[in-house]
Tab-separated table of C-alpha atoms in Angstrom:
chain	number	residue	atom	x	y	z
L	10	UNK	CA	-77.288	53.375	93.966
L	11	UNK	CA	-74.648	55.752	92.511
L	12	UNK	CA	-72.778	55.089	89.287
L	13	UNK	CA	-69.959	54.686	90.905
L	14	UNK	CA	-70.959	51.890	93.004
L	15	UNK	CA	-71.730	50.011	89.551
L	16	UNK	CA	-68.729	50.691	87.616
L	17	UNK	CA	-66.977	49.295	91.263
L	18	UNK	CA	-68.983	46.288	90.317
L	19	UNK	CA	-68.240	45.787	86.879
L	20	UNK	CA	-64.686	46.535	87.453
L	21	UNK	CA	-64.693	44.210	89.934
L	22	UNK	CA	-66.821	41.206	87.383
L	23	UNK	CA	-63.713	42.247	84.829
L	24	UNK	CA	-61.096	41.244	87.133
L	25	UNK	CA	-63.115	37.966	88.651
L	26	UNK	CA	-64.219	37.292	85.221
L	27	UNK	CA	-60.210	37.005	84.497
L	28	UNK	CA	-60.233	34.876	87.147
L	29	UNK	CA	-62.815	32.557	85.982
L	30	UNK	CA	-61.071	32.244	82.562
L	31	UNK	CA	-58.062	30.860	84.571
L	32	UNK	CA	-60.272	28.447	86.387
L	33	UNK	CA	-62.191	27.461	83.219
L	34	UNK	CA	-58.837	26.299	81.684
L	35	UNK	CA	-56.739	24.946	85.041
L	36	UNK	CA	-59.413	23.097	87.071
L	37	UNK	CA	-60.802	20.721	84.314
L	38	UNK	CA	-56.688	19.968	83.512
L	39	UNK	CA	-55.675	19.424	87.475
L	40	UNK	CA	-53.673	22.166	87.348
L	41	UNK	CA	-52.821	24.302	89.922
L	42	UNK	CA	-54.473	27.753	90.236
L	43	UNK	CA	-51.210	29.313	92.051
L	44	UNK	CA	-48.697	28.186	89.760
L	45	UNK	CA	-48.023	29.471	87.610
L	46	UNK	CA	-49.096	32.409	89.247
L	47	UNK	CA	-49.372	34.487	85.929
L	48	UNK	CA	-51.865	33.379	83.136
L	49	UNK	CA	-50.069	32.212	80.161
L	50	UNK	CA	-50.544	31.079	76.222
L	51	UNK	CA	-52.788	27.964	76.282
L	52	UNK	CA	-50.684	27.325	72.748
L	53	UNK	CA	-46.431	28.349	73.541
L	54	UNK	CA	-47.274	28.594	77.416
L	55	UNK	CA	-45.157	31.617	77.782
L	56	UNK	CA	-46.269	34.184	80.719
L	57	UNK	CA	-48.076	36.839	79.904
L	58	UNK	CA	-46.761	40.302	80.816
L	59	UNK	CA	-48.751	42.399	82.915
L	60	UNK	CA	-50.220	44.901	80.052
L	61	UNK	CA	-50.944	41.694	78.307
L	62	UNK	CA	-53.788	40.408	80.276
L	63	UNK	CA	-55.514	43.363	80.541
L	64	UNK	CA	-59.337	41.955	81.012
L	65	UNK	CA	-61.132	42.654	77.498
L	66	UNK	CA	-59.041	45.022	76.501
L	67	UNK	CA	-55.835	42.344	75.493
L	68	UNK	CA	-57.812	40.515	73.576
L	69	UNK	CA	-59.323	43.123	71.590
L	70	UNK	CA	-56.056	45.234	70.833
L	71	UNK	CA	-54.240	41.582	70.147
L	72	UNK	CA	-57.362	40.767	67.920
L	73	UNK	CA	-57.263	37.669	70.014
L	74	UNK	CA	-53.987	36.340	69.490
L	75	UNK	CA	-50.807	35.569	71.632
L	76	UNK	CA	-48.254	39.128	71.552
L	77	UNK	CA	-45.649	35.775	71.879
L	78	UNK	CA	-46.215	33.677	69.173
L	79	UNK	CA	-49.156	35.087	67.373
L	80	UNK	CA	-51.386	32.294	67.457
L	81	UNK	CA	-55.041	32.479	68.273
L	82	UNK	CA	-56.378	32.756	71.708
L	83	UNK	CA	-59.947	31.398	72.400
L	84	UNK	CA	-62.508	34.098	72.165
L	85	UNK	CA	-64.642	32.171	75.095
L	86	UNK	CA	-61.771	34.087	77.171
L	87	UNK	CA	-63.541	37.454	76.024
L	88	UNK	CA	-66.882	36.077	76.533
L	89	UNK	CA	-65.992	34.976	80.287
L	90	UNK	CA	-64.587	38.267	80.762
L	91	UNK	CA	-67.836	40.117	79.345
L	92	UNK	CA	-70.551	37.933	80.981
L	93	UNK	CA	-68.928	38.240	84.337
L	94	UNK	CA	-69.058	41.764	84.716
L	95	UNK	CA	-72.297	41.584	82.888
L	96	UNK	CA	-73.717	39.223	85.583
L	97	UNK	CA	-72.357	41.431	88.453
L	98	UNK	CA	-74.196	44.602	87.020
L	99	UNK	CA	-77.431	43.107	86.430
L	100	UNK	CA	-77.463	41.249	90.129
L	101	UNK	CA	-76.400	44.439	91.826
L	102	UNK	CA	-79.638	46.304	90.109
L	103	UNK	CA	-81.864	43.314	91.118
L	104	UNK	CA	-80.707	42.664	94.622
L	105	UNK	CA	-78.861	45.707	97.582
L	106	UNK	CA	-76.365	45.264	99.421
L	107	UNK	CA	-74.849	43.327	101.039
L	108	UNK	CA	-76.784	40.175	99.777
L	109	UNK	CA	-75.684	40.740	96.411
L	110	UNK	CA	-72.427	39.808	97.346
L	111	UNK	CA	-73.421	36.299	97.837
L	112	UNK	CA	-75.273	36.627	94.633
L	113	UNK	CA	-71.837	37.836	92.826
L	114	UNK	CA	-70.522	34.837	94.403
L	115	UNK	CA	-72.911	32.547	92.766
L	116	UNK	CA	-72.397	34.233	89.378
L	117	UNK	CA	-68.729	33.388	89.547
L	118	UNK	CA	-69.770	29.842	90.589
L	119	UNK	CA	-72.376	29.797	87.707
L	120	UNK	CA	-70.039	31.377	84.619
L	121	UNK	CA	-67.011	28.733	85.843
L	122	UNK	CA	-69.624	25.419	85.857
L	123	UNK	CA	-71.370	26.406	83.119
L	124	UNK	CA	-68.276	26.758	80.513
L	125	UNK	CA	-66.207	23.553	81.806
L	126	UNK	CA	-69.406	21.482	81.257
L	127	UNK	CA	-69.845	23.446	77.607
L	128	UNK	CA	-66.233	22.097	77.226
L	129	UNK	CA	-65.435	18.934	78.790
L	130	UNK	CA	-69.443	17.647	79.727
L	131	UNK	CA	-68.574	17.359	83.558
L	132	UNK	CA	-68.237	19.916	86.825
L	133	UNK	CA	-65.479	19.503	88.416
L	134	UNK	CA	-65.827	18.907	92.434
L	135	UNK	CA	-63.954	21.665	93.296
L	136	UNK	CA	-66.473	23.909	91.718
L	137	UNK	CA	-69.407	22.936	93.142
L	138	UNK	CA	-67.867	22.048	96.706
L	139	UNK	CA	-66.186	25.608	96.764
L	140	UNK	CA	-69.683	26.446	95.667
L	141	UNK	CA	-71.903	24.537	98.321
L	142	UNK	CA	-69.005	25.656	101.100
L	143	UNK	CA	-69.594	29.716	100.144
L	144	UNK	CA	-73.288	29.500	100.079
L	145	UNK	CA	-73.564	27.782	103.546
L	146	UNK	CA	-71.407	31.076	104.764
L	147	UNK	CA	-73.348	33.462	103.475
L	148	UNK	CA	-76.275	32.153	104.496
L	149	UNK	CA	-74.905	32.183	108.284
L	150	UNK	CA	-73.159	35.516	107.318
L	151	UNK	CA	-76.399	37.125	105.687
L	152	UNK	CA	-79.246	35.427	106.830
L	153	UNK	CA	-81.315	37.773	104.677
L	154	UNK	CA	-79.865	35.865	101.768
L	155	UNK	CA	-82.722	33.741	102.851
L	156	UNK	CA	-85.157	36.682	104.081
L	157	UNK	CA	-84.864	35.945	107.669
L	158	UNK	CA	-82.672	37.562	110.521
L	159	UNK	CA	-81.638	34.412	111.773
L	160	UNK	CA	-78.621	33.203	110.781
L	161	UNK	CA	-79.311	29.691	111.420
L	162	UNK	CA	-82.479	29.877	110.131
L	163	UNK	CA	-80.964	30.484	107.161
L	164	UNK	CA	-78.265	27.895	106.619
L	165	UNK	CA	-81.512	25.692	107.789
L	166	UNK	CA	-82.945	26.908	104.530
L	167	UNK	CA	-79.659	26.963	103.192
L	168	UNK	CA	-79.482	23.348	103.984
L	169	UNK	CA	-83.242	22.849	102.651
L	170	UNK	CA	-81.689	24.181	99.377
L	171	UNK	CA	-79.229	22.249	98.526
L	172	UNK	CA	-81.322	18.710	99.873
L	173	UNK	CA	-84.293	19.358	97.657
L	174	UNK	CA	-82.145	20.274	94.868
L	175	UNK	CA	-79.456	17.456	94.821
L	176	UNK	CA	-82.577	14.799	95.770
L	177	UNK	CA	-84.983	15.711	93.221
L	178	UNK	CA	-81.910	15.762	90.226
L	179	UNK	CA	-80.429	12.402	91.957
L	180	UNK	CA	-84.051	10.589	91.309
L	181	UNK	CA	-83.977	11.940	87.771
L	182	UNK	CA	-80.695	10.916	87.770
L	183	UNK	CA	-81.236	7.409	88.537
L	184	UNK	CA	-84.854	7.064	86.537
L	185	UNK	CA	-83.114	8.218	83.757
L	186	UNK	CA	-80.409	5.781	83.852
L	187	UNK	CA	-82.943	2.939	84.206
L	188	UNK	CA	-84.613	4.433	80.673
L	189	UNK	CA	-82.301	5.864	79.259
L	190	UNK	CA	-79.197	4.290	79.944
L	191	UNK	CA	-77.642	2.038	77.352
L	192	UNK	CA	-77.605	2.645	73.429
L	193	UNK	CA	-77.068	0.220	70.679
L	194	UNK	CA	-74.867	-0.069	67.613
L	195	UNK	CA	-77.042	-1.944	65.044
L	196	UNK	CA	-74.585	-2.195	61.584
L	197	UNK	CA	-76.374	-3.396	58.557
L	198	UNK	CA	-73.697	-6.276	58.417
L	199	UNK	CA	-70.362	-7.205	60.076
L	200	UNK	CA	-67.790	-4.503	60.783
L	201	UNK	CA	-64.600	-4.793	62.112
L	202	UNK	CA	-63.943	-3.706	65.715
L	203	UNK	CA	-61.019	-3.475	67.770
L	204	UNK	CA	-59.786	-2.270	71.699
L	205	UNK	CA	-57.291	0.421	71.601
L	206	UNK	CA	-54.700	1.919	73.956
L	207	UNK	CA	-55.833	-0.551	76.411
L	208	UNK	CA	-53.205	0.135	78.728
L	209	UNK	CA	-53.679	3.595	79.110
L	210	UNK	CA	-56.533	5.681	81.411
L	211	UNK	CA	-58.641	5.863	78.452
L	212	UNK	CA	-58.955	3.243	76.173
L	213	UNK	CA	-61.140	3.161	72.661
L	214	UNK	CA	-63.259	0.841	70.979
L	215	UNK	CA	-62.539	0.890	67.289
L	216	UNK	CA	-66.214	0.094	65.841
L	217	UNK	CA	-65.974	0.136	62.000
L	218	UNK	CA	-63.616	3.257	62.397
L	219	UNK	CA	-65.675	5.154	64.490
L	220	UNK	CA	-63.242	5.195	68.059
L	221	UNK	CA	-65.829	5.117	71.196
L	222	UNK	CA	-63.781	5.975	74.005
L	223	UNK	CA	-63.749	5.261	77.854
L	224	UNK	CA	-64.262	8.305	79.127
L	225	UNK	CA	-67.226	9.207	77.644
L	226	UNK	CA	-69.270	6.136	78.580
L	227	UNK	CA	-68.444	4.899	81.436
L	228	UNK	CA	-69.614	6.973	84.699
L	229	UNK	CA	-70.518	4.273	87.337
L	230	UNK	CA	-68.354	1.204	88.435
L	231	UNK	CA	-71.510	-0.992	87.180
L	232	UNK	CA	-71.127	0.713	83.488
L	233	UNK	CA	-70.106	-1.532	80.778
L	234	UNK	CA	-69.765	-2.054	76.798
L	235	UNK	CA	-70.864	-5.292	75.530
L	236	UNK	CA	-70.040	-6.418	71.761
L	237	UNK	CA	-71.354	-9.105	69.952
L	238	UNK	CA	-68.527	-11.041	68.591
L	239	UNK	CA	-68.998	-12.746	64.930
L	240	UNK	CA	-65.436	-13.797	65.098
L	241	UNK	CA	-62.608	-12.076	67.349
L	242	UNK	CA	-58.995	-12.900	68.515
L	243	UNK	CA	-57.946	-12.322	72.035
L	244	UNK	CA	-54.258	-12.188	72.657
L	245	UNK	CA	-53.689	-14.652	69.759
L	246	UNK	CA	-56.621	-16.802	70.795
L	247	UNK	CA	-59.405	-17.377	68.105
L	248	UNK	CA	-62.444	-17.371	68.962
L	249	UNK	CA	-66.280	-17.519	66.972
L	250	UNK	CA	-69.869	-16.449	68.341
L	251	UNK	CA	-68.039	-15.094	71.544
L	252	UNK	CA	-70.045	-12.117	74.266
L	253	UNK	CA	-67.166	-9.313	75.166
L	254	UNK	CA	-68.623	-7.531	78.029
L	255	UNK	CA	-66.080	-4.934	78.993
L	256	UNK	CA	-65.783	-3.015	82.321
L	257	UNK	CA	-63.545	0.108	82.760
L	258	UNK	CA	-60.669	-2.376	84.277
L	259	UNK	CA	-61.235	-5.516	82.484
L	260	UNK	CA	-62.630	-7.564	80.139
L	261	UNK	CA	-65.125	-10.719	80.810
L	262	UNK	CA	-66.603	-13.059	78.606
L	263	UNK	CA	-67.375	-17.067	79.050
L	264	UNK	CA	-64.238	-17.972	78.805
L	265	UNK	CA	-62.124	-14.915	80.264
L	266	UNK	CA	-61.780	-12.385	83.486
L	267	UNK	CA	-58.920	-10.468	81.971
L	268	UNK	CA	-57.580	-6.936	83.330
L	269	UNK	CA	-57.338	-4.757	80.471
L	270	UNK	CA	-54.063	-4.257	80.662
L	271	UNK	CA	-52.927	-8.011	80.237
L	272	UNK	CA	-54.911	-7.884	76.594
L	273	UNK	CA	-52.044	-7.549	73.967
L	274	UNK	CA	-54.115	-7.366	70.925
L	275	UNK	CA	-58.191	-7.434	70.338
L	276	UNK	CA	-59.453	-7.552	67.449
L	277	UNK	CA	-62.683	-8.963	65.303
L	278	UNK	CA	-66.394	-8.332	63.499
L	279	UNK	CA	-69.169	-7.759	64.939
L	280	UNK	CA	-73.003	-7.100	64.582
L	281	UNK	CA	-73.634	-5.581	67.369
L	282	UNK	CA	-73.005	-3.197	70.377
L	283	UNK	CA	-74.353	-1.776	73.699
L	284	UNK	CA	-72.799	1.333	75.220
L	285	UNK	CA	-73.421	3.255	78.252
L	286	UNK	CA	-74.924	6.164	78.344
L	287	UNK	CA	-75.800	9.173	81.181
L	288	UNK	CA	-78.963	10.635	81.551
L	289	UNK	CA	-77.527	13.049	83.823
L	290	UNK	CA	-74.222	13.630	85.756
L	291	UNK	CA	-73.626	13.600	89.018
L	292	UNK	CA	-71.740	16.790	88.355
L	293	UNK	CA	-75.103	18.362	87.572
L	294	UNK	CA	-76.657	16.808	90.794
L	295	UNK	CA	-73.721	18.547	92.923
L	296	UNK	CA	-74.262	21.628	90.705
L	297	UNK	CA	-78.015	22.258	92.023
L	298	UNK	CA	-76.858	21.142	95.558
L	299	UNK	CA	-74.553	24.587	95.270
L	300	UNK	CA	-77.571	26.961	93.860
L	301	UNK	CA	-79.752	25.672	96.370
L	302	UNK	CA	-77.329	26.651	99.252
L	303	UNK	CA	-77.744	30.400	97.555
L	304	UNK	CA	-81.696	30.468	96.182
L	305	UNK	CA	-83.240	28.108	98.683
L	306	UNK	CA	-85.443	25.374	97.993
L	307	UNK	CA	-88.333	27.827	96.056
L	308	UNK	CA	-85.451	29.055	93.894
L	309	UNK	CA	-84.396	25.337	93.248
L	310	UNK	CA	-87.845	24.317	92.279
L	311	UNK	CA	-88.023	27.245	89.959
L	312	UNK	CA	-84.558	26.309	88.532
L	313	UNK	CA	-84.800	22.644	87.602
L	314	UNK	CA	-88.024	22.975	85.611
L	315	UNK	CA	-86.547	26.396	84.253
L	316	UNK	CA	-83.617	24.527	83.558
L	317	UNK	CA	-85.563	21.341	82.239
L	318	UNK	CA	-87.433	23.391	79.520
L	319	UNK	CA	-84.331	24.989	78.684
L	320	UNK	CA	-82.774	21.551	77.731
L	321	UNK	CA	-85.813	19.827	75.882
L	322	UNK	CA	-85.721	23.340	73.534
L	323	UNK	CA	-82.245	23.414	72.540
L	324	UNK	CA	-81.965	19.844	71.769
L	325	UNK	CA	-85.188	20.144	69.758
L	326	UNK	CA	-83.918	22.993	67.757
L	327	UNK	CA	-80.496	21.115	67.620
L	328	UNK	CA	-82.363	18.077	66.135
L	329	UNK	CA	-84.413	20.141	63.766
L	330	UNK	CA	-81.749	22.560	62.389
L	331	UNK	CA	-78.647	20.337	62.889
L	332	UNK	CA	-79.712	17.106	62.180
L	333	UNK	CA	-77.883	16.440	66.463
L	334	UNK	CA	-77.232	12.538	66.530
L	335	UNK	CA	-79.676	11.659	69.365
L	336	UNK	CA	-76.863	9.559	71.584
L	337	UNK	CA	-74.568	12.636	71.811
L	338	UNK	CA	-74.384	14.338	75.287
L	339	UNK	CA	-75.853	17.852	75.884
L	340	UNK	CA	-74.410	19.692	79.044
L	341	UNK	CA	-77.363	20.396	81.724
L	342	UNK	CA	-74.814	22.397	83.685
L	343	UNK	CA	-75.568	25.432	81.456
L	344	UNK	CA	-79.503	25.231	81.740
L	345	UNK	CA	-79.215	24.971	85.294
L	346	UNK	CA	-76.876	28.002	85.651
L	347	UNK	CA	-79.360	30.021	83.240
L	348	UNK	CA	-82.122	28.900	85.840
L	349	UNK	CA	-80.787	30.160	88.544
L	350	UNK	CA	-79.909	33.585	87.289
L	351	UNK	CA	-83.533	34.091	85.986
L	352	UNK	CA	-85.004	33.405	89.707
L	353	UNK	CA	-82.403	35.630	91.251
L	354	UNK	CA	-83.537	38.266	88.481
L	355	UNK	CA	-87.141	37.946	87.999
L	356	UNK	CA	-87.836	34.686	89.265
L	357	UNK	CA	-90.572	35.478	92.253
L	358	UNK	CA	-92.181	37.750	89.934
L	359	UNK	CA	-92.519	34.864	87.279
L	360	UNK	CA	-94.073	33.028	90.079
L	361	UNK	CA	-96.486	35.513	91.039
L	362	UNK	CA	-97.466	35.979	86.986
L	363	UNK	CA	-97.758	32.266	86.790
L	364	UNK	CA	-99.788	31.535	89.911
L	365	UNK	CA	-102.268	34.500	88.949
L	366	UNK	CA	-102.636	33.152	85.731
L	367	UNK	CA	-103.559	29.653	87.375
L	368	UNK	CA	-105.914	31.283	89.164
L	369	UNK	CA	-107.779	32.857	86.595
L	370	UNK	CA	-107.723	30.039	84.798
L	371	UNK	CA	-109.204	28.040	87.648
């Protein structure tokens, strides 16, 4: 391939990479991509003029900050705007044309999942639908995506893909829940709890100051928080030695079935809590369901273990270095997105190395 066919790539990874920045920041928000149709300051939300959004090179000759009102402009938009191109150059010297324009595809898929889930720990559906949706036409489109001529023998494997992948992380999933799935609050003696802003979308447990919100504990309709009350008053009520089991509508105990929004004040001591926790999101099962539409079911069952190592060794070196509080939530989405990159980049070959060293050792 010519030079000029790369710097067409990376010009075009710039321009999609500007793209993805505007998707990073709009989809997790439910806003609209289209309007407004210019990108804009995250902080004073005026429009940014043409010369002003100039991938990479804006935010270097702004040093990062608005031209409006001078204040600072998140440097993850540089980052995006580097790895994209990045991506594009090193998949278009691994793979020829014109598969590697479903790989580009999945890059852009990959770079968008992978810093909403760094940000807000979930993948929104449109990602990974839009993502599942554009590997099924490619496969049909390029059956030698797959390494067939068929094109329905590849959205078969398309198909086998995304199955394998979404089953195997669902099962994890699930097992993990069943082990993993509830963590307790164990004070050395009373504290004082309260409920929060329970009529809004998401309410907050007060627990000895520490606020433990809705939102990040309760994933499934079965989820709930149970406290341990000492002593606790319920709308005015008094009440001693009382079970608060609380649901993501409503609150239930032996002597109440109250909607959250009919509790006026909650308030109390307690020594003792459960929470709710996630082993894995579903966002992350719906994630490998959209690689494996791209890499097949081999690349899927090089990505999740890929991915899997990936995981245990950053939260082991968070642990060590950072002293990471063991119930906080690590994104998967980015492991699984640094996967699938490796087996689109080297990952037969690692195969090959690893089943020859198998074999020697055997």
């Amino acid at each position: 391939m010519s030079l000029v066919y790369f710097v067409c790539i990376a010009l075009a990874g710039l321009v999609l990479g500007s793209f993805a920045g505007c998707c990073i920041y709009r989809l997790p928000r439910e806003m609209s991509l289209w309007k407004p149709a210019r990108s804009f300051c995250p902080q004073c939300e005026t429009q940014l003029r043409a010369i002003d959004n100039i991938p990479v090179i804006s935010w270097l000759l702004l040093r990062g900050r608005c031209a409006h009102c001078g204040k600072p402009i998140s440097i993850q938009y540089l980052i995006v705007e580097l790895l994209t191109p990045a991506l594009f150059v090193a998949f278009s010297i691994r793979v020829g044309w014109p598969v590697v324009i479903a790989d580009l595809a999945l890059a852009l898929v990959l770079v968008i999942a992978t810093f909403v889930d760094l940000e807000f720990l979930l993948i929104p559906d449109e990602i990974t639908f839009f993502g599942i949706g554009l590997g099924l036409i490619f496969s049909l489109c390029l059956p030698s995506l797959h390494g067939v001529s068929s094109g329905l023998t590849s959205v078969g494997l398309s198909l086998a893909g995304c199955l394998v992948g979404s089953s195997i992380l669902y099962l994890v999933s699930e097992g993990g829940k069943l082990l993993f799935g509830r963590y307790k609050v164990l004070p050395p003696a009373t504290v004082r709890f309260s409920l929060e802003n329970s009529t809004t979308e998401n309410p907050r447990i007060l627990l000895d100051g520490e606020p433990f919100d809705w939102a990040s504990h309760f994933f499934r309709s079965r989820d709930k928080i149970l406290v341990r009350a000492t002593e606790v008053t319920i709308n005015g009520e008094k009440y001693r030695n009382l079970d608060l089991r609380f649901f993501h509508d409503r609150l239930k105990t032996a002597r109440h079935d109250l909607p959250l929004e009919e509790i006026r004040e909650l308030f109390g001591r307690t020594d003792r809590a459960e929470f709710p926790r996630e082993a894995m999101g579903l966002g992350d099962v719906k994630l490998i369901a959209a690689i494996g539409t791209f890499v097949g079911w081999q690349g899927v069952l090089f990505t999740i273990p890929i991915a899997a190592f990936l995981g245990c060794a950053f939260g082991i070196i968070a642990i060590l270095l950072r002293h990471k509080n063991l119930s906080v939530r690590v994104p998967f989405g980015p492991f699984l997105s640094a996967g699938a990159v490796l087996w689109v980049l080297c990952g037969p070959e690692l195969v090959g190395v690893y089943e020859r060293l198998m074999g020697l050792g055997g």
